[in-house]
Short mmCIF file of C-alpha atoms and ligand atoms in Angstrom, two decimals:
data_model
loop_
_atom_site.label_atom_id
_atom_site.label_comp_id
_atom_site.label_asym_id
_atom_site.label_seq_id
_atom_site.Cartn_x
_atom_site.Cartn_y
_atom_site.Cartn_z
CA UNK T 1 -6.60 -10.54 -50.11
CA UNK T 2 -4.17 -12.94 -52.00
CA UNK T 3 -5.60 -16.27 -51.54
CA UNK T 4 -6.03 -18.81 -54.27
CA UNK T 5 -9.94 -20.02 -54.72
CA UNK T 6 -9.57 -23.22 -53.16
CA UNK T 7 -7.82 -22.09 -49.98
CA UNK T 8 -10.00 -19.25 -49.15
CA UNK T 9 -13.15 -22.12 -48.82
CA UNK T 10 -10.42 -24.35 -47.07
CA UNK T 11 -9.90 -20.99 -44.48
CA UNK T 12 -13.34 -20.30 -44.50
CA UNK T 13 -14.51 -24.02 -43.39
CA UNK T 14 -11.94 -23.88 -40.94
CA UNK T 15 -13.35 -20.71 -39.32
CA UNK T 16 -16.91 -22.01 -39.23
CA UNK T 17 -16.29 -25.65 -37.87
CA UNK T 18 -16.36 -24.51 -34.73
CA UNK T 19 -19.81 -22.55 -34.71
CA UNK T 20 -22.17 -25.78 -34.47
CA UNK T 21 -20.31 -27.07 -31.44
CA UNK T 22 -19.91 -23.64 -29.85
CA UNK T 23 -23.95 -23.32 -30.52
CA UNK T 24 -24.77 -26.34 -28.33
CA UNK T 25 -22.31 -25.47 -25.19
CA UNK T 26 -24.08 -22.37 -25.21
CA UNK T 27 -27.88 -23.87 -25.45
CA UNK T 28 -26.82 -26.40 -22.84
CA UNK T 29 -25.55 -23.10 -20.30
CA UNK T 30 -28.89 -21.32 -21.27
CA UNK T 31 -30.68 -24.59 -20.14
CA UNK T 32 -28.12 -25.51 -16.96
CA UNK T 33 -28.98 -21.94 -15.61
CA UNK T 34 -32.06 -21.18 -16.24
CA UNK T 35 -33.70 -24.22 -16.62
CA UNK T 36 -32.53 -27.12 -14.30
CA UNK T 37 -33.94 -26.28 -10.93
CA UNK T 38 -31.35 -28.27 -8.99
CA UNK T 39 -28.58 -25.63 -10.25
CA UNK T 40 -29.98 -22.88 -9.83
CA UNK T 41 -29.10 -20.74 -7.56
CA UNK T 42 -30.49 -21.57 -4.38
CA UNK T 43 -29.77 -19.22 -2.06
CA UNK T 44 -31.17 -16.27 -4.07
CA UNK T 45 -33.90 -14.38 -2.76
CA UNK T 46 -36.48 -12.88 -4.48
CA UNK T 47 -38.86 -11.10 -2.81
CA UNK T 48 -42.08 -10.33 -4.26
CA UNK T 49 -41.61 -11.85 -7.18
CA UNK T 50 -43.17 -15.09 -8.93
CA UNK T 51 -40.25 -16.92 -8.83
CA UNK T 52 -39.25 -17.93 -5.65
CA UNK T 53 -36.36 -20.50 -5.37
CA UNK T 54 -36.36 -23.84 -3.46
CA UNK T 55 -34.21 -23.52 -0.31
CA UNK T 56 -35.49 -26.40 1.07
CA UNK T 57 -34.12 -28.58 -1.89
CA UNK T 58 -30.98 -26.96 -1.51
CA UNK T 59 -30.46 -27.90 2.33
CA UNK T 60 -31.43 -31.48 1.82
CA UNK T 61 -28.20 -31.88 -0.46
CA UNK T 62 -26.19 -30.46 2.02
CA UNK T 63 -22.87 -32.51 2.35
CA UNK T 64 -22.93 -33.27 5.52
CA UNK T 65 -19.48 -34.52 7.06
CA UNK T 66 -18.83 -37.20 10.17
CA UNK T 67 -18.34 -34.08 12.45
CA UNK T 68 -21.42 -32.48 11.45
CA UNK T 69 -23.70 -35.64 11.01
CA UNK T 70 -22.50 -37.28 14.40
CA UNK T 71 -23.72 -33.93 16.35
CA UNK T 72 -26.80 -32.85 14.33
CA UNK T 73 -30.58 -34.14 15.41
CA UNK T 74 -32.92 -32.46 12.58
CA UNK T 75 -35.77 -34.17 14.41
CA UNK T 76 -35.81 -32.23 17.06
CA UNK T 77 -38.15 -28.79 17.04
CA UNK T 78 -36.30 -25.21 18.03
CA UNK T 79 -39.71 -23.90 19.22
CA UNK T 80 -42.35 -24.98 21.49
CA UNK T 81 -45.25 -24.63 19.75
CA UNK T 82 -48.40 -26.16 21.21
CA UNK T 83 -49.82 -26.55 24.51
CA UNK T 84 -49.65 -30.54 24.33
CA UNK T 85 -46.51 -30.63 22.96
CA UNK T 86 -44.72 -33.57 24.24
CA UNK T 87 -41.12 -32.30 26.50
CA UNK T 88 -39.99 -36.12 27.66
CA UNK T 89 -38.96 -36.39 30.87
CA UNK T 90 -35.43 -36.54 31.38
CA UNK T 91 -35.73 -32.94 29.05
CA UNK T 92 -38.30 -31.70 31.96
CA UNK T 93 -36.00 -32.41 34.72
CA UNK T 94 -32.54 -31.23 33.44
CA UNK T 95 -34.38 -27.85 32.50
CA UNK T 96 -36.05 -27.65 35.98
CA UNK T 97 -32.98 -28.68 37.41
CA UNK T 98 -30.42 -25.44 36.02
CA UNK T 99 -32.73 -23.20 38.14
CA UNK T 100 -32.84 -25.62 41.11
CA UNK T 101 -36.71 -26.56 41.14
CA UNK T 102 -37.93 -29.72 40.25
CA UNK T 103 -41.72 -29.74 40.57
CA UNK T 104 -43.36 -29.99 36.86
CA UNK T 105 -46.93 -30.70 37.79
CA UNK T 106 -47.91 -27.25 36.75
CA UNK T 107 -46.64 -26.90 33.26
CA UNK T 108 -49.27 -27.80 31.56
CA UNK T 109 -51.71 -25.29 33.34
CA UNK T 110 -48.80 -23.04 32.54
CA UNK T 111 -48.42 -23.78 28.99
CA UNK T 112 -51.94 -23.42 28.56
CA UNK T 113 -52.12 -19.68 30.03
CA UNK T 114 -49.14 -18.96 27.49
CA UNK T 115 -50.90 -20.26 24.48
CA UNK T 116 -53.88 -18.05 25.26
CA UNK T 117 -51.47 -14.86 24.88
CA UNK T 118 -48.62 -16.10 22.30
CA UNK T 119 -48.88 -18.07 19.06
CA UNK T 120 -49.51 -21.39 19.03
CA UNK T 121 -48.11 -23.19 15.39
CA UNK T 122 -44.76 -23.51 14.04
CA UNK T 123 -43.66 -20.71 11.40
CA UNK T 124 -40.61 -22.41 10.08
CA UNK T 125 -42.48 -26.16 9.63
CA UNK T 126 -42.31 -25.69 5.49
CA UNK T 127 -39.38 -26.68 4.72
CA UNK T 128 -39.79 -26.46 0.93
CA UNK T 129 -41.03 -24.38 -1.35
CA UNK T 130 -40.04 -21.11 0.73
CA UNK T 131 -38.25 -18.42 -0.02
CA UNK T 132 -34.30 -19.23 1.54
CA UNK T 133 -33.33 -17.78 4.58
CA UNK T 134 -30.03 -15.83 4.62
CA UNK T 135 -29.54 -15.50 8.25
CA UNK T 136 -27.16 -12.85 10.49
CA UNK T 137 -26.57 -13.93 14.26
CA UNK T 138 -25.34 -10.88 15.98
CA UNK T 139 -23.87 -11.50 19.52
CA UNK T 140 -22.94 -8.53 21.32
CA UNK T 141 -18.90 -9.12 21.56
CA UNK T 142 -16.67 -5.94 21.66
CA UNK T 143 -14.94 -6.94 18.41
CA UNK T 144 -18.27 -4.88 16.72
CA UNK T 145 -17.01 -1.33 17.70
CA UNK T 146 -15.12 -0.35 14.73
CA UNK T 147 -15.83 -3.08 12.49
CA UNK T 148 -18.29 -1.42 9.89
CA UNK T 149 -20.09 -4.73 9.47
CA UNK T 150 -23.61 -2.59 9.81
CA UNK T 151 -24.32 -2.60 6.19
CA UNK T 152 -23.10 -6.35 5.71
CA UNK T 153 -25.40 -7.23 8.60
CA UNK T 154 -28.39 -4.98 6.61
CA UNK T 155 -28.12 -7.25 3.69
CA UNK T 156 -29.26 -10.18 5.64
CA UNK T 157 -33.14 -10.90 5.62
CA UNK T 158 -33.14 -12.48 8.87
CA UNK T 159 -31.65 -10.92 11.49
CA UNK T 160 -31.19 -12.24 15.07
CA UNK T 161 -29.95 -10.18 18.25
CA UNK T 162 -30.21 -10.95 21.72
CA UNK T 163 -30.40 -9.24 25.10
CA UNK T 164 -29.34 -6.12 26.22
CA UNK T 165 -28.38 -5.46 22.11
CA UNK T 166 -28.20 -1.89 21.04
CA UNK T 167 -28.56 -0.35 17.77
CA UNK T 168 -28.61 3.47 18.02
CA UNK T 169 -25.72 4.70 17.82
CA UNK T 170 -23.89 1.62 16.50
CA UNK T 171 -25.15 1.37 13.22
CA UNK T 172 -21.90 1.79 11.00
CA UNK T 173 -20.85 -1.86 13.20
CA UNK T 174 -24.00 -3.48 13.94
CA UNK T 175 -26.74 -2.75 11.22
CA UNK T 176 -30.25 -1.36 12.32
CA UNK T 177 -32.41 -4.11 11.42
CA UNK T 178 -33.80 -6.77 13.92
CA UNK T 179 -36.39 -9.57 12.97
CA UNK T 180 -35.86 -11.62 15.90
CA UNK T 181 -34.59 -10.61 19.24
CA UNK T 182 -33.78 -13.69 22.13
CA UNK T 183 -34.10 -12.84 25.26
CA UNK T 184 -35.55 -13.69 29.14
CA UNK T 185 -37.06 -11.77 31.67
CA UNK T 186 -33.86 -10.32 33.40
CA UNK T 187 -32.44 -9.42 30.21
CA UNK T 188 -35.80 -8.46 28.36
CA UNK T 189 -35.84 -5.37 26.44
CA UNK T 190 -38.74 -3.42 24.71
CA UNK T 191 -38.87 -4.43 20.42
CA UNK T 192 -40.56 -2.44 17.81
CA UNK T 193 -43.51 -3.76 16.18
CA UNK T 194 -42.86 -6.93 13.43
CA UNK T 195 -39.77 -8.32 15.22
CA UNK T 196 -40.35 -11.71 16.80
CA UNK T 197 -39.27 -11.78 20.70
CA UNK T 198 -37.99 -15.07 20.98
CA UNK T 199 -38.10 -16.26 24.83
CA UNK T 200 -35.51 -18.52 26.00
CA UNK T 201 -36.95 -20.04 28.92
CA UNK T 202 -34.18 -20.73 31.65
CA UNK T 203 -37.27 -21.60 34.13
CA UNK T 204 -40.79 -22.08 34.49
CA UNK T 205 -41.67 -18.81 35.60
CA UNK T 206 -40.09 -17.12 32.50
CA UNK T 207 -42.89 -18.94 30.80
CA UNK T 208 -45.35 -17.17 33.31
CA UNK T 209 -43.72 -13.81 32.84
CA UNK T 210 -43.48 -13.65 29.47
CA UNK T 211 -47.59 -14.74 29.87
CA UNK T 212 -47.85 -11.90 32.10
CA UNK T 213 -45.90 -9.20 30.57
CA UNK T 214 -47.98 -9.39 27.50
CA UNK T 215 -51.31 -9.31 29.61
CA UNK T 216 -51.96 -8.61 33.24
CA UNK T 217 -48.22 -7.87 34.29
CA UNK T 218 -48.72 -9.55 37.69
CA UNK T 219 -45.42 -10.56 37.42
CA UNK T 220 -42.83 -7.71 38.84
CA UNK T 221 -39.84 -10.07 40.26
CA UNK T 222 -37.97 -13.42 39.67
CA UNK T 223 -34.63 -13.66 41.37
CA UNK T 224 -34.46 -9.85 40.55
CA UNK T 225 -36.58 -7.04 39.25
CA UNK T 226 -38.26 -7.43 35.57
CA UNK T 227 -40.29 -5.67 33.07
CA UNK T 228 -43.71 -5.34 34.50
CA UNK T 229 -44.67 -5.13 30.73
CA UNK T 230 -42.77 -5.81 27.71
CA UNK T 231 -43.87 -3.78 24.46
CA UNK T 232 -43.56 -6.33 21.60
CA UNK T 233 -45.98 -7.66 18.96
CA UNK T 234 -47.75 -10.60 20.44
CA UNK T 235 -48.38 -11.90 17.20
CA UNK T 236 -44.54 -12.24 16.61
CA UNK T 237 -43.40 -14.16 20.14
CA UNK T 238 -41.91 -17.77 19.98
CA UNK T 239 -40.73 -19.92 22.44
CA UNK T 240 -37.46 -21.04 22.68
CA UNK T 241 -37.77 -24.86 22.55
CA UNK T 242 -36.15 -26.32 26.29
CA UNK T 243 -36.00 -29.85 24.69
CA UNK T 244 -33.54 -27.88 21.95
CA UNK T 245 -32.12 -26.41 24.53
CA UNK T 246 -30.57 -29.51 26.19
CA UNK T 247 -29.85 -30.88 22.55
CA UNK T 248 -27.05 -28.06 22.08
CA UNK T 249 -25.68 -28.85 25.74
CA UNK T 250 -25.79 -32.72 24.82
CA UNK T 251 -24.64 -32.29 21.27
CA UNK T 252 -22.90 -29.29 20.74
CA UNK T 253 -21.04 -27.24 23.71
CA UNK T 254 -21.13 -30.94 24.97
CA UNK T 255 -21.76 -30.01 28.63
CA UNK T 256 -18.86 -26.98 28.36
CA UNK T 257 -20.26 -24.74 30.75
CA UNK T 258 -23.19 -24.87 33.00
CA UNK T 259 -25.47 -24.23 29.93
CA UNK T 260 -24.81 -23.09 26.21
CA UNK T 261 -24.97 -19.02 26.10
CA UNK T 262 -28.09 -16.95 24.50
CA UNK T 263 -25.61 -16.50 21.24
CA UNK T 264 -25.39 -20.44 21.28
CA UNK T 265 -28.96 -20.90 21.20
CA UNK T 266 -29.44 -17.96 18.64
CA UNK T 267 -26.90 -19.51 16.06
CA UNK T 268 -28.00 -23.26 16.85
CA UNK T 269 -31.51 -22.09 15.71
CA UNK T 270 -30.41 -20.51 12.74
CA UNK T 271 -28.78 -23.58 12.09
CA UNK T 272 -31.86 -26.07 12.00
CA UNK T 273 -34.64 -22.84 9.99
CA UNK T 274 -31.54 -20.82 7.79
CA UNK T 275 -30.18 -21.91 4.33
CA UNK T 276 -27.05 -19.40 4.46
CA UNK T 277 -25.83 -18.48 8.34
CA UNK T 278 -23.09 -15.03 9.01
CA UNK T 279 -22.14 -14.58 12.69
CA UNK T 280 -21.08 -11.69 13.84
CA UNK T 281 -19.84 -10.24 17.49
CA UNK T 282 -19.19 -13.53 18.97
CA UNK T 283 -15.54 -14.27 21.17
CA UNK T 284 -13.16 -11.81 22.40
CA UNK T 285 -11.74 -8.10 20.32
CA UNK T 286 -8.27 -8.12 18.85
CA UNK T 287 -6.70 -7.18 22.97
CA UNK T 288 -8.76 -10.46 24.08
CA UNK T 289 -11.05 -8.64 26.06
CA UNK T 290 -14.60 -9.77 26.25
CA UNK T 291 -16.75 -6.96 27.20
CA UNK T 292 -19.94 -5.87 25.41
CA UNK T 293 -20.08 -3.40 22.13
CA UNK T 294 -21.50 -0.32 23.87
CA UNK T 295 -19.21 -0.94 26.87
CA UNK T 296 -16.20 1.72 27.17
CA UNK T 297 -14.81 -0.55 30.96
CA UNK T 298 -13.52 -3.73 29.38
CA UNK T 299 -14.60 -5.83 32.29
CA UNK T 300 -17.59 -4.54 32.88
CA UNK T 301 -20.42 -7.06 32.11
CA UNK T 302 -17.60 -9.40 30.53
CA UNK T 303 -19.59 -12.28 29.35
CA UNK T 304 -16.14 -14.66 29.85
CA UNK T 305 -16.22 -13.87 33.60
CA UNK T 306 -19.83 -15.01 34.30
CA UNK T 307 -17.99 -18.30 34.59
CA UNK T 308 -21.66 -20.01 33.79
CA UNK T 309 -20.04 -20.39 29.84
CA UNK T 310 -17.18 -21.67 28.48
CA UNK T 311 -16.45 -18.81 25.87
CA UNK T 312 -13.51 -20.33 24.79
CA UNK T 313 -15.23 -23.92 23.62
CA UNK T 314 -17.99 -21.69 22.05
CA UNK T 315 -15.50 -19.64 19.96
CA UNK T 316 -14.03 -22.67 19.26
CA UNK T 317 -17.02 -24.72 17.92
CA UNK T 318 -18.44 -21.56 15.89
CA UNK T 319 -15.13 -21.58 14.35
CA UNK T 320 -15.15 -25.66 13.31
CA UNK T 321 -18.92 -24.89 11.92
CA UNK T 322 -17.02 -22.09 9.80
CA UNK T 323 -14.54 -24.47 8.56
CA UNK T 324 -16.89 -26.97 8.08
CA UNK T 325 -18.53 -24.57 5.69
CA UNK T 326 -22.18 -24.50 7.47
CA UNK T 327 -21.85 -20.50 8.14
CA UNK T 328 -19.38 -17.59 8.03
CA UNK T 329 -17.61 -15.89 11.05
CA UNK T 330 -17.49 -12.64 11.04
CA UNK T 331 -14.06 -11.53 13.20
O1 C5P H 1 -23.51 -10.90 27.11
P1 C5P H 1 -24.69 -11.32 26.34
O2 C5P H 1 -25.16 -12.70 26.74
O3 C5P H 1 -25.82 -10.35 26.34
O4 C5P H 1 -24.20 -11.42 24.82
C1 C5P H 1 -24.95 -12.10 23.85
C2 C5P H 1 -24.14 -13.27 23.31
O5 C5P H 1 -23.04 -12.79 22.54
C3 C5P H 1 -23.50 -14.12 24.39
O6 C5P H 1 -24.46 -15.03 24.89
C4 C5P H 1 -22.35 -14.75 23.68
O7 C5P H 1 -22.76 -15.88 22.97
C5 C5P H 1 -21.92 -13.64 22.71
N1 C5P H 1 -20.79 -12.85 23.23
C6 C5P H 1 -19.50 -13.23 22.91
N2 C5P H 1 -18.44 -12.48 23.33
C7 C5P H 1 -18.61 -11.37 24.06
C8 C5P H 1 -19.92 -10.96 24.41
C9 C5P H 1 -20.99 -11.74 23.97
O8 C5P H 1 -19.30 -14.25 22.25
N3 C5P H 1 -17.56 -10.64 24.39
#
């Protein structure tokens, strides 16, 4: 090297200036990451391990826009959880009402029965200091077959289905796991131990069935045959909130329909207990049919043609939650 004293120091200052500086950015990243528990990232999940992030923190800071703040009611509970819980009135009689009966005098008696068999107590009350929910509602649209969304679905760790859902077979689209399953009596299907059955009650009696399905199985018929006896762990079973119920019809499909549809209730209740939301197998497939995943006979069992739903609002509002950033849509 040819450098005159003097300017090699002056070359070598000029390379080191830099260092101090360059030392603090990095201690401050080091500290921003690790260290500042508002940054970190919130939506990580580590299970089985000390550190388990603060989803609850996260959702509080939530932007939350006009749209979203105008329609959403955080004070209002997805499940029914106690015997005494209060329903008010005007809940009681629109519920009643959607299967024409309008005597409530024996709910309570009824609600008592059903806390004797299910859970009383609300699993999703902590709202900090959990580990986050990353949620996957999986309706049962035709745009599944062929979609190899199975493993995406997998990565979830809570995964909702409802109905008539069906897994073998379907894996590469759908996924095999389940942790909660929605359903009523005349779509009820058996569940393997662990998953939660979540009843949505359309009536009073599907409180009594799902009562009696789980016990004595004196039920056998509502407006059509149902399970006798449902195989599902009792420990696991939550009730579908009707109070919630009529908040999505109020709020949300804004009386579109007769009533919202079981994916509608599924992703509004992931809404309220998840900190990260996917939806998958909701609306019509790519030919705009709207028949079921396993279904070869486009029309048959066509949820569009039921009439009781307006499947074109619903697509539509899952599609302004998507843009307003509160979950992904899976097409
Ligand atoms: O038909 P079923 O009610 O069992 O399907 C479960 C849910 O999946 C529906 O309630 C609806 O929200 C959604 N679905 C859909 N498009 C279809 C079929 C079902 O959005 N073609």
């Amino acid at each position: 090297m040819h450098c005159i004293r003097r300017h090699c120091r002056l070359n070598h200052h000029r390379r080191t200036v830099w260092i101090p500086p360059l030392l603090c950015v990095v201690a401050f990243l080091i500290y921003f990451i690790y260290f500042c528990p508002d940054y970190s990232n919130p939506l990580e999940l580590v299970e089985g391990s000390d550190h388990v992030p603060m989803c609850g923190q996260y959702k509080t800071a939530t932007l939350r826009t006009p749209w979203f703040e105008k329609r959403f009611n955080g004070s209002i509970e997805p499940l029914l959880v106690r015997k005494d819980q209060v329903i008010p009135d005007h809940v009681l009689q629109w519920w009643l009402k959607l299967q024409g009966v309008n005597n409530a005098s024996r709910m309570p008696w009824i609600l008592e029965q059903m806390f004797k068999v299910v859970p009383s107590g609300n699993p999703y009350e902590e709202q900090y200091k959990r580990p986050c929910r990353h949620c996957a509602v999986v309706g049962n649209s035709g745009n599944l077959k062929g979609s190899h969304y199975g493993k995406k679905i997998d990565s979830h760790n809570l995964i909702f289905r409802m109905n008539g859902a069906r897994i073998s077979g379907f894996e590469a689209d759908v996924g095999s796991r389940t942790t909660h399953h929605f359903m009523y009596p005349e779509s009820a299907v058996h569940l393997p131990h662990g998953v939660h059955l979540v009843l949505v009650p359309f009536k009073l009696q599907d409180l009594r069935w799902i009562t009696s399905a789980l016990s004595t199985g004196e039920i056998k018929y509502t407006y059509k045959r149902v399970k006798q006896y449902i195989q599902a762990d009792k420990d696991k079973v939550l009730i579908f909130n009707p109070a919630f119920f009529k908040y999505i019809h109020d709020n949300w499909t804004t009386h579109h329909g007769k009533y919202p549809s079981t994916g509608m209730l599924a992703l509004f209740f992931a809404l309220h207990i998840c900190d990260e939301i996917s939806v998958f197998g909701f609306g019509a497939d790519r030919n705009g049919n709207w028949h079921h995943y396993w279904e070869n006979n486009r029309f048959a069992g066509a949820f569009r043609w039921t009439g009781v739903h307006n499947a074109d609002f619903e697509s539509k509002l899952i599609e302004s939650l998507a843009k307003e950033g509160r979950l992904k849509f899976y097409i």
